[in-house]
XYZ file of C-alpha atoms in Angstrom:
508
model
C 48.228 -44.311 -40.892
C 44.522 -43.438 -42.837
C 41.675 -44.866 -41.483
C 41.010 -48.293 -43.674
C 38.298 -47.847 -46.050
C 36.146 -51.382 -44.817
C 33.182 -52.521 -46.870
C 29.825 -52.441 -44.632
C 30.106 -56.135 -43.433
C 31.509 -57.357 -40.319
C 34.877 -58.031 -39.627
C 36.092 -61.542 -38.300
C 38.491 -62.156 -35.641
C 41.936 -63.527 -36.823
C 41.664 -65.721 -34.204
C 38.464 -67.566 -35.770
C 41.026 -68.106 -38.852
C 43.516 -69.585 -37.025
C 41.193 -71.688 -35.586
C 40.512 -73.814 -38.518
C 41.885 -76.637 -38.450
C 41.393 -77.460 -41.949
C 44.076 -74.796 -42.862
C 46.598 -75.747 -40.333
C 47.702 -72.088 -40.138
C 50.583 -70.848 -37.956
C 51.084 -67.197 -36.503
C 55.166 -67.027 -36.345
C 55.275 -63.350 -35.750
C 53.229 -59.972 -34.475
C 51.003 -59.456 -31.490
C 48.574 -62.251 -30.616
C 45.748 -60.062 -29.704
C 41.971 -60.687 -29.681
C 41.265 -57.406 -31.303
C 43.080 -58.071 -34.428
C 40.317 -58.755 -37.188
C 40.248 -59.064 -40.731
C 37.381 -57.509 -43.217
C 39.048 -59.509 -46.126
C 41.811 -61.480 -48.198
C 44.023 -60.328 -50.950
C 46.688 -62.097 -52.784
C 49.689 -60.020 -54.505
C 52.935 -60.782 -55.303
C 53.937 -56.985 -55.861
C 56.922 -55.785 -54.115
C 54.902 -52.607 -53.201
C 51.288 -53.828 -52.360
C 50.225 -50.336 -51.000
C 48.163 -48.933 -53.971
C 46.000 -52.386 -54.274
C 45.003 -52.427 -50.420
C 42.017 -51.030 -49.240
C 42.876 -51.595 -45.596
C 41.847 -54.703 -42.814
C 42.970 -57.418 -45.666
C 44.926 -60.591 -44.760
C 47.577 -60.237 -47.791
C 48.475 -63.431 -48.848
C 52.077 -63.876 -50.519
C 54.666 -66.654 -51.835
C 57.498 -64.506 -51.783
C 57.659 -64.183 -55.549
C 58.661 -60.822 -55.504
C 61.465 -61.086 -52.897
C 64.822 -60.648 -54.371
C 67.999 -62.870 -53.692
C 69.768 -60.551 -51.778
C 67.071 -59.339 -49.685
C 68.269 -60.593 -46.684
C 71.130 -58.333 -46.257
C 69.355 -54.903 -46.989
C 66.072 -52.926 -45.763
C 64.019 -54.704 -48.230
C 61.511 -56.660 -45.806
C 61.595 -53.469 -43.487
C 60.349 -51.454 -46.615
C 57.732 -54.143 -47.659
C 56.349 -54.579 -44.234
C 56.051 -50.894 -43.385
C 54.209 -50.405 -46.570
C 51.771 -52.954 -45.943
C 51.146 -51.389 -42.333
C 50.906 -47.710 -43.954
C 48.152 -49.455 -46.238
C 46.346 -50.260 -43.395
C 46.706 -54.363 -43.738
C 45.720 -56.424 -40.748
C 48.051 -59.362 -41.324
C 50.282 -60.993 -43.512
C 50.324 -64.642 -44.850
C 53.302 -66.338 -46.321
C 53.249 -69.337 -48.295
C 56.184 -71.731 -47.802
C 55.918 -73.397 -51.128
C 56.888 -73.376 -54.031
C 59.256 -70.671 -54.064
C 60.395 -70.661 -50.354
C 60.985 -73.668 -48.018
C 60.772 -71.550 -44.658
C 59.403 -68.210 -43.689
C 62.767 -65.491 -44.303
C 64.106 -64.600 -40.943
C 64.464 -60.858 -41.750
C 60.435 -60.750 -42.925
C 59.762 -62.291 -39.430
C 61.887 -59.587 -37.575
C 60.387 -56.876 -39.664
C 56.579 -57.788 -38.736
C 57.719 -58.290 -35.274
C 59.185 -54.354 -35.083
C 55.947 -53.084 -36.984
C 53.406 -54.969 -35.146
C 52.141 -57.043 -37.880
C 50.667 -60.336 -37.462
C 52.719 -63.057 -39.779
C 51.066 -66.383 -40.806
C 52.588 -69.308 -41.919
C 50.748 -71.080 -44.706
C 51.602 -74.608 -44.997
C 52.296 -76.291 -48.425
C 49.446 -78.363 -48.053
C 46.931 -75.090 -48.159
C 45.946 -73.196 -50.967
C 45.528 -69.492 -50.754
C 42.154 -70.049 -52.405
C 41.172 -72.245 -49.445
C 42.551 -69.308 -46.951
C 40.343 -66.832 -48.946
C 37.476 -68.786 -48.975
C 37.521 -69.451 -45.343
C 37.835 -65.836 -44.659
C 34.889 -65.149 -46.727
C 32.846 -67.927 -45.103
C 33.248 -66.457 -41.445
C 32.629 -62.982 -42.840
C 29.156 -64.538 -44.172
C 28.386 -65.581 -40.836
C 29.173 -62.900 -38.919
C 27.144 -60.935 -41.419
C 24.213 -63.252 -40.883
C 24.571 -62.962 -36.964
C 24.944 -59.116 -37.563
C 21.809 -58.961 -39.334
C 19.837 -61.165 -37.047
C 20.962 -58.921 -34.014
C 19.733 -56.062 -36.039
C 16.244 -57.380 -36.883
C 15.696 -58.653 -33.133
C 16.765 -55.135 -32.088
C 14.233 -53.417 -34.226
C 11.399 -55.600 -33.263
C 12.463 -55.063 -29.319
C 12.404 -51.331 -30.275
C 8.966 -51.506 -31.892
C 7.730 -53.367 -29.012
C 8.956 -51.072 -26.358
C 7.358 -48.035 -28.475
C 3.997 -49.549 -27.895
C 4.304 -49.818 -23.783
C 2.554 -47.186 -21.321
C 6.049 -46.015 -21.063
C 7.547 -45.903 -24.686
C 10.314 -43.150 -24.507
C 12.236 -45.131 -21.094
C 11.282 -48.420 -22.926
C 12.748 -47.453 -25.936
C 15.976 -45.629 -24.706
C 16.208 -48.994 -22.246
C 16.239 -51.425 -25.192
C 18.503 -49.225 -26.939
C 20.990 -49.207 -23.889
C 21.001 -53.180 -23.755
C 21.605 -53.384 -27.661
C 24.446 -51.232 -28.368
C 25.822 -52.577 -24.444
C 25.931 -48.835 -23.324
C 23.907 -45.896 -22.425
C 21.202 -44.058 -24.352
C 19.985 -40.359 -23.366
C 17.331 -38.178 -24.567
C 17.885 -34.680 -24.334
C 15.213 -31.709 -24.268
C 15.513 -28.452 -26.482
C 17.868 -27.045 -24.039
C 20.289 -29.935 -23.944
C 19.107 -31.031 -20.505
C 18.422 -34.549 -19.759
C 15.306 -35.506 -20.162
C 15.615 -39.532 -19.670
C 18.320 -42.201 -19.785
C 19.175 -45.787 -19.621
C 22.064 -47.888 -18.970
C 24.752 -47.188 -16.319
C 25.925 -43.765 -15.816
C 29.706 -43.650 -16.930
C 32.833 -41.272 -17.506
C 30.830 -40.585 -21.001
C 28.020 -38.757 -19.574
C 29.974 -35.510 -19.971
C 31.021 -35.708 -23.693
C 27.911 -37.200 -24.745
C 25.783 -34.006 -23.253
C 28.381 -31.899 -24.999
C 28.258 -33.779 -28.250
C 24.419 -33.511 -27.892
C 24.469 -29.522 -27.191
C 27.153 -29.460 -30.334
C 24.519 -30.868 -32.761
C 21.784 -28.777 -31.313
C 23.956 -25.490 -32.293
C 24.576 -27.330 -35.895
C 22.057 -27.652 -38.792
C 23.247 -31.308 -39.203
C 21.131 -34.608 -38.200
C 24.083 -36.763 -36.655
C 27.328 -36.270 -34.693
C 29.917 -38.496 -33.796
C 32.745 -38.479 -31.710
C 35.404 -41.048 -30.057
C 36.479 -40.326 -26.068
C 40.225 -41.181 -25.016
C 39.506 -44.725 -23.801
C 38.238 -45.872 -27.431
C 34.072 -45.555 -26.401
C 32.241 -44.363 -29.327
C 29.620 -41.518 -28.747
C 26.771 -40.687 -31.558
C 24.030 -37.911 -31.208
C 20.930 -38.168 -33.361
C 18.653 -34.828 -33.876
C 14.932 -35.993 -33.620
C 12.936 -34.373 -36.022
C 12.911 -31.300 -37.784
C 13.932 -28.249 -35.583
C 11.642 -29.306 -32.282
C 15.351 -29.487 -30.312
C 15.308 -33.082 -29.118
C 18.586 -34.876 -29.453
C 19.216 -38.881 -28.672
C 22.693 -39.842 -27.340
C 24.358 -43.240 -27.652
C 27.779 -44.036 -26.041
C 29.051 -47.603 -26.412
C 32.193 -49.042 -25.307
C 32.753 -50.155 -29.177
C 30.915 -49.784 -32.600
C 29.803 -52.532 -34.185
C 28.622 -52.584 -37.643
C 24.936 -52.658 -36.821
C 25.099 -49.917 -34.372
C 24.047 -47.216 -36.238
C 21.239 -48.892 -37.988
C 19.715 -49.918 -34.435
C 20.364 -46.472 -33.178
C 18.767 -45.000 -36.328
C 15.598 -47.138 -36.125
C 15.313 -45.871 -32.110
C 15.849 -42.047 -33.294
C 12.747 -42.744 -35.769
C 10.593 -43.980 -33.246
C 11.284 -41.413 -30.913
C 10.917 -38.622 -33.101
C 7.170 -40.226 -33.758
C 6.644 -40.134 -29.930
C 8.002 -36.767 -29.163
C 6.883 -34.972 -32.208
C 3.940 -32.518 -32.898
C 1.854 -34.001 -35.817
C 0.750 -30.530 -37.925
C -1.251 -31.522 -40.473
C -4.764 -31.039 -42.304
C -6.525 -33.310 -40.246
C -5.342 -31.674 -37.107
C -6.438 -28.214 -38.332
C -9.900 -30.293 -38.764
C -9.425 -31.311 -35.239
C -8.827 -27.574 -33.853
C -11.638 -26.393 -36.071
C -14.118 -28.902 -34.374
C -13.024 -28.058 -30.554
C -13.482 -24.592 -31.494
C -17.086 -25.069 -32.576
C -17.959 -27.173 -29.944
C -16.430 -24.466 -27.103
C -18.661 -21.889 -28.960
C -22.066 -23.945 -28.891
C -22.250 -26.426 -31.737
C -23.710 -29.773 -31.141
C -21.305 -32.772 -30.953
C -23.185 -33.916 -34.117
C -22.532 -30.956 -36.533
C -18.655 -31.331 -35.867
C -18.214 -35.304 -35.737
C -17.455 -35.123 -39.581
C -14.387 -32.969 -38.992
C -13.013 -35.650 -36.687
C -13.612 -37.955 -38.879
C -16.788 -40.255 -38.739
C -20.549 -40.312 -37.720
C -20.443 -43.449 -35.545
C -17.790 -43.531 -32.546
C -16.132 -45.902 -30.144
C -14.966 -44.955 -26.486
C -11.905 -46.396 -25.277
C -10.830 -46.660 -21.614
C -7.291 -47.697 -20.753
C -4.926 -48.373 -17.899
C -1.360 -49.560 -18.145
C -1.514 -53.177 -17.593
C 0.167 -54.383 -14.295
C 0.729 -57.778 -15.883
C 4.209 -59.171 -16.466
C 5.067 -59.239 -19.984
C 6.726 -62.104 -21.832
C 10.035 -60.171 -22.085
C 12.582 -61.786 -20.251
C 14.332 -58.537 -19.575
C 12.355 -57.335 -15.722
C 10.639 -53.895 -16.873
C 10.121 -51.210 -14.685
C 6.535 -50.935 -13.478
C 4.145 -48.915 -15.261
C 4.094 -45.537 -13.843
C 0.719 -43.807 -12.328
C -1.490 -41.888 -14.547
C -1.384 -38.091 -13.688
C -4.667 -36.398 -12.573
C -4.225 -33.833 -15.093
C -2.328 -33.549 -18.657
C -0.041 -30.435 -17.019
C 1.847 -33.004 -14.606
C 5.276 -32.727 -14.914
C 6.161 -36.343 -15.810
C 7.266 -36.032 -19.206
C 6.441 -39.468 -20.420
C 2.958 -39.819 -19.644
C 1.331 -37.672 -22.281
C 4.010 -39.349 -24.400
C 2.626 -43.040 -23.359
C -0.956 -41.637 -24.015
C -0.208 -40.559 -27.529
C 1.276 -43.753 -28.267
C -1.590 -45.654 -27.378
C -3.676 -43.147 -29.524
C -1.354 -43.952 -32.265
C -1.942 -47.681 -31.888
C -5.634 -47.212 -31.973
C -5.458 -45.044 -34.913
C -7.029 -41.878 -33.235
C -5.129 -38.816 -32.006
C -8.589 -37.990 -30.093
C -6.783 -38.846 -26.726
C -7.611 -37.305 -23.004
C -5.546 -38.085 -19.906
C -8.873 -38.177 -17.347
C -7.634 -38.872 -13.645
C -6.849 -42.262 -13.370
C -7.595 -43.629 -17.047
C -6.671 -42.680 -20.580
C -9.822 -42.081 -22.611
C -9.688 -42.196 -26.425
C -12.239 -41.778 -29.359
C -11.827 -43.520 -32.073
C -14.104 -44.108 -35.460
C -16.311 -47.084 -35.320
C -15.092 -48.536 -38.721
C -11.627 -48.845 -36.778
C -12.411 -51.475 -34.085
C -9.657 -51.587 -31.552
C -7.633 -54.664 -30.715
C -5.621 -55.451 -27.594
C -2.539 -52.971 -26.973
C 0.808 -54.378 -25.659
C 0.823 -53.053 -22.010
C -2.544 -51.728 -21.833
C -6.087 -53.023 -20.445
C -8.371 -51.535 -22.464
C -12.570 -51.221 -22.162
C -14.491 -50.566 -25.454
C -18.128 -48.992 -25.822
C -20.397 -50.079 -28.270
C -20.597 -47.916 -31.282
C -22.491 -44.749 -30.647
C -23.436 -41.496 -32.531
C -22.013 -37.866 -30.735
C -25.151 -37.258 -29.046
C -24.685 -40.748 -27.350
C -20.777 -40.156 -26.193
C -21.570 -39.489 -22.585
C -23.480 -42.976 -22.446
C -20.494 -44.529 -24.575
C -18.370 -43.234 -21.861
C -20.072 -44.767 -19.029
C -20.136 -48.166 -21.198
C -16.408 -47.809 -21.432
C -15.736 -47.288 -17.841
C -17.880 -50.297 -17.252
C -16.107 -52.780 -19.872
C -12.530 -51.532 -18.327
C -13.472 -52.245 -15.194
C -14.526 -55.778 -15.785
C -11.373 -56.138 -18.134
C -9.511 -55.291 -14.990
C -11.348 -57.725 -12.517
C -11.157 -60.536 -15.200
C -7.599 -59.773 -16.065
C -8.491 -59.412 -19.618
C -6.903 -57.611 -22.245
C -9.811 -56.037 -23.734
C -13.462 -56.363 -23.042
C -16.346 -54.615 -25.168
C -19.387 -53.427 -24.122
C -22.215 -56.114 -25.121
C -24.754 -55.168 -27.821
C -28.051 -56.679 -25.825
C -29.290 -59.985 -25.421
C -31.396 -61.643 -28.111
C -34.220 -62.010 -25.425
C -34.161 -58.114 -24.193
C -35.036 -57.475 -28.420
C -38.373 -59.488 -27.921
C -39.703 -56.810 -25.327
C -40.534 -53.214 -26.787
C -37.922 -50.851 -25.914
C -40.043 -48.442 -24.242
C -41.709 -51.040 -22.087
C -38.587 -52.722 -20.863
C -37.330 -49.411 -20.018
C -40.239 -48.571 -17.904
C -40.052 -51.918 -16.191
C -36.311 -51.250 -15.416
C -37.221 -47.930 -13.868
C -39.745 -49.296 -11.533
C -37.887 -52.433 -10.400
C -34.652 -50.439 -9.738
C -36.839 -47.188 -8.176
C -36.444 -48.188 -4.406
C -32.290 -48.034 -5.249
C -32.698 -44.698 -7.384
C -34.206 -43.234 -4.540
C -31.862 -44.037 -1.883
C -29.143 -41.637 -1.062
C -26.216 -43.412 -2.672
C -27.993 -44.601 -5.930
C -25.049 -43.990 -7.886
C -22.574 -46.199 -5.954
C -25.096 -48.898 -5.275
C -26.278 -48.966 -8.841
C -22.539 -49.384 -9.984
C -21.541 -51.842 -7.440
C -24.858 -54.150 -8.424
C -24.134 -53.866 -11.964
C -20.393 -54.822 -11.489
C -21.004 -57.755 -8.818
C -23.982 -59.430 -11.042
C -21.146 -58.977 -14.086
C -18.605 -60.901 -11.926
C -20.848 -63.555 -11.133
C -21.204 -62.535 -7.308
C -17.814 -62.423 -6.914
C -16.556 -60.136 -3.813
C -13.058 -59.833 -4.468
C -13.078 -59.373 -8.383
C -16.162 -56.626 -7.798
C -13.597 -54.903 -5.140
C -10.749 -54.871 -7.332
C -12.787 -53.453 -10.457
C -14.143 -50.756 -8.157
C -10.921 -49.933 -6.076
C -13.014 -50.454 -2.499
C -12.510 -52.993 0.044
C -14.500 -56.288 -0.241
C -16.387 -55.311 2.987
C -17.926 -51.982 1.386
C -18.921 -54.486 -1.625
C -20.542 -56.900 0.611
C -22.461 -53.582 2.779
C -23.509 -52.097 -0.799
C -25.326 -55.496 -1.995
C -26.737 -56.273 1.184
C -28.174 -52.707 1.225
C -29.449 -53.119 -2.515
C -31.048 -56.539 -1.298
C -33.057 -54.482 1.304
C -34.053 -52.020 -0.959
C -35.493 -54.240 -3.335
C -36.820 -56.645 -0.742
C -35.555 -59.718 -2.729
C -33.099 -62.360 -2.489
C -30.242 -61.390 -4.843
C -28.851 -65.226 -4.255
C -31.948 -66.450 -6.460
C -30.665 -66.980 -10.009
C -34.274 -65.373 -11.655
C -33.399 -62.469 -9.575
C -30.266 -61.871 -10.837
C -31.140 -62.509 -14.109
C -33.991 -59.883 -14.183
C -31.917 -57.157 -12.091
C -29.030 -57.583 -15.194
C -31.716 -57.130 -18.208
C -33.006 -54.193 -15.798
C -29.534 -52.744 -15.686
C -28.853 -53.019 -19.142
C -32.221 -51.469 -20.176
C -32.410 -48.439 -17.195
């Protein structure tokens, strides 16, 4: 029997049509299984309806075509067999105006060939039955479009998380009710989501088959009816997305295709003119050029430095996500997701200039593209700076990130200064700051003390939040602040003293 050429609209269960009390339909023969679905309705009084069926229809007839001597021959068996051969889903027989009852030979033939047979009562018109089918199909279509839209939104949100590849795979597996796997260039599994099952081996084989061919997709069905699909990611990079689902819903291909596009972007290498310019800028820096000379190649004269760490706060999604992974000590670490997460963050901020530096991701962003909060990340942003001031901006971003983490704020920007400070000439303010902080600078641990004092003042003297921001014990904070007070010979509980120190730290 040929596969029905069905339209791209979700089918409706036959049981849903039978449940319509206004139609009063009754199934009198054939399998009463929940898996029987309808792709449409068609009325025909032809003795051989085969040429007029696409497949999957409910065929409606009043029996006008039935000859008087049909019950004594093979007419009904021939008629039903042709409906089944054409892929018809069910037969509806109207008991008016030609026949008072459904012919017993037709009931027997439907039982023999496994074709559901419905009795259509006299008060129910075929138009009403057809309209009910299309109404049910429209509801199913609306529900499917809503499901696909929600899936697209959740996949896009997953791609912006700090662990974008596993997040996208988890969302895809949940949306299709099966398993999603990312395979590498050698056909080996890089990441997977959803429970492992007997489909893992044939799915991996399908992915390897796709790698050996020039096609973009491949599909297969297992012996137990599970649907397998493989999607090539990008152009010739050798990554494949494999999807296994217990059934094939109409929107699953669209959902999987969206995931494939996102994973292509996340695993891809962006080769472009701007990429060549960045490579040229890097070479010039390594060969001794000043940052100001290469800044135009990178995309601007003024820049922002952004420091970011994965956000440990619980997202709004009802599904509990896996915790954000720790950042590697170097980009060469074996974890395949972290460089992708950093690249995804850079894409969200509009810059490819990304660095995984120890416990933080640093991104260099043109000043005219001021960053906003990024889902799944805590950000600290510097003031805009010329290339010569990038080191100072890097320190500003680090302090802003520390404050953001301590205050549990998604994004903190380095302040542009105080109006009161602007009343004092800059050279005089710096000289005063150096003199005031000289005792600390002269100590053997000036860097740790200055940073602790700055963070403690920015957090209004909170021991606990300062300890969190600096990743030290609160007793260490107390000891350092006490050391600063002793070196300065002043009372740090005095608001005037705190204010003067804060201004000095801003200019020192």
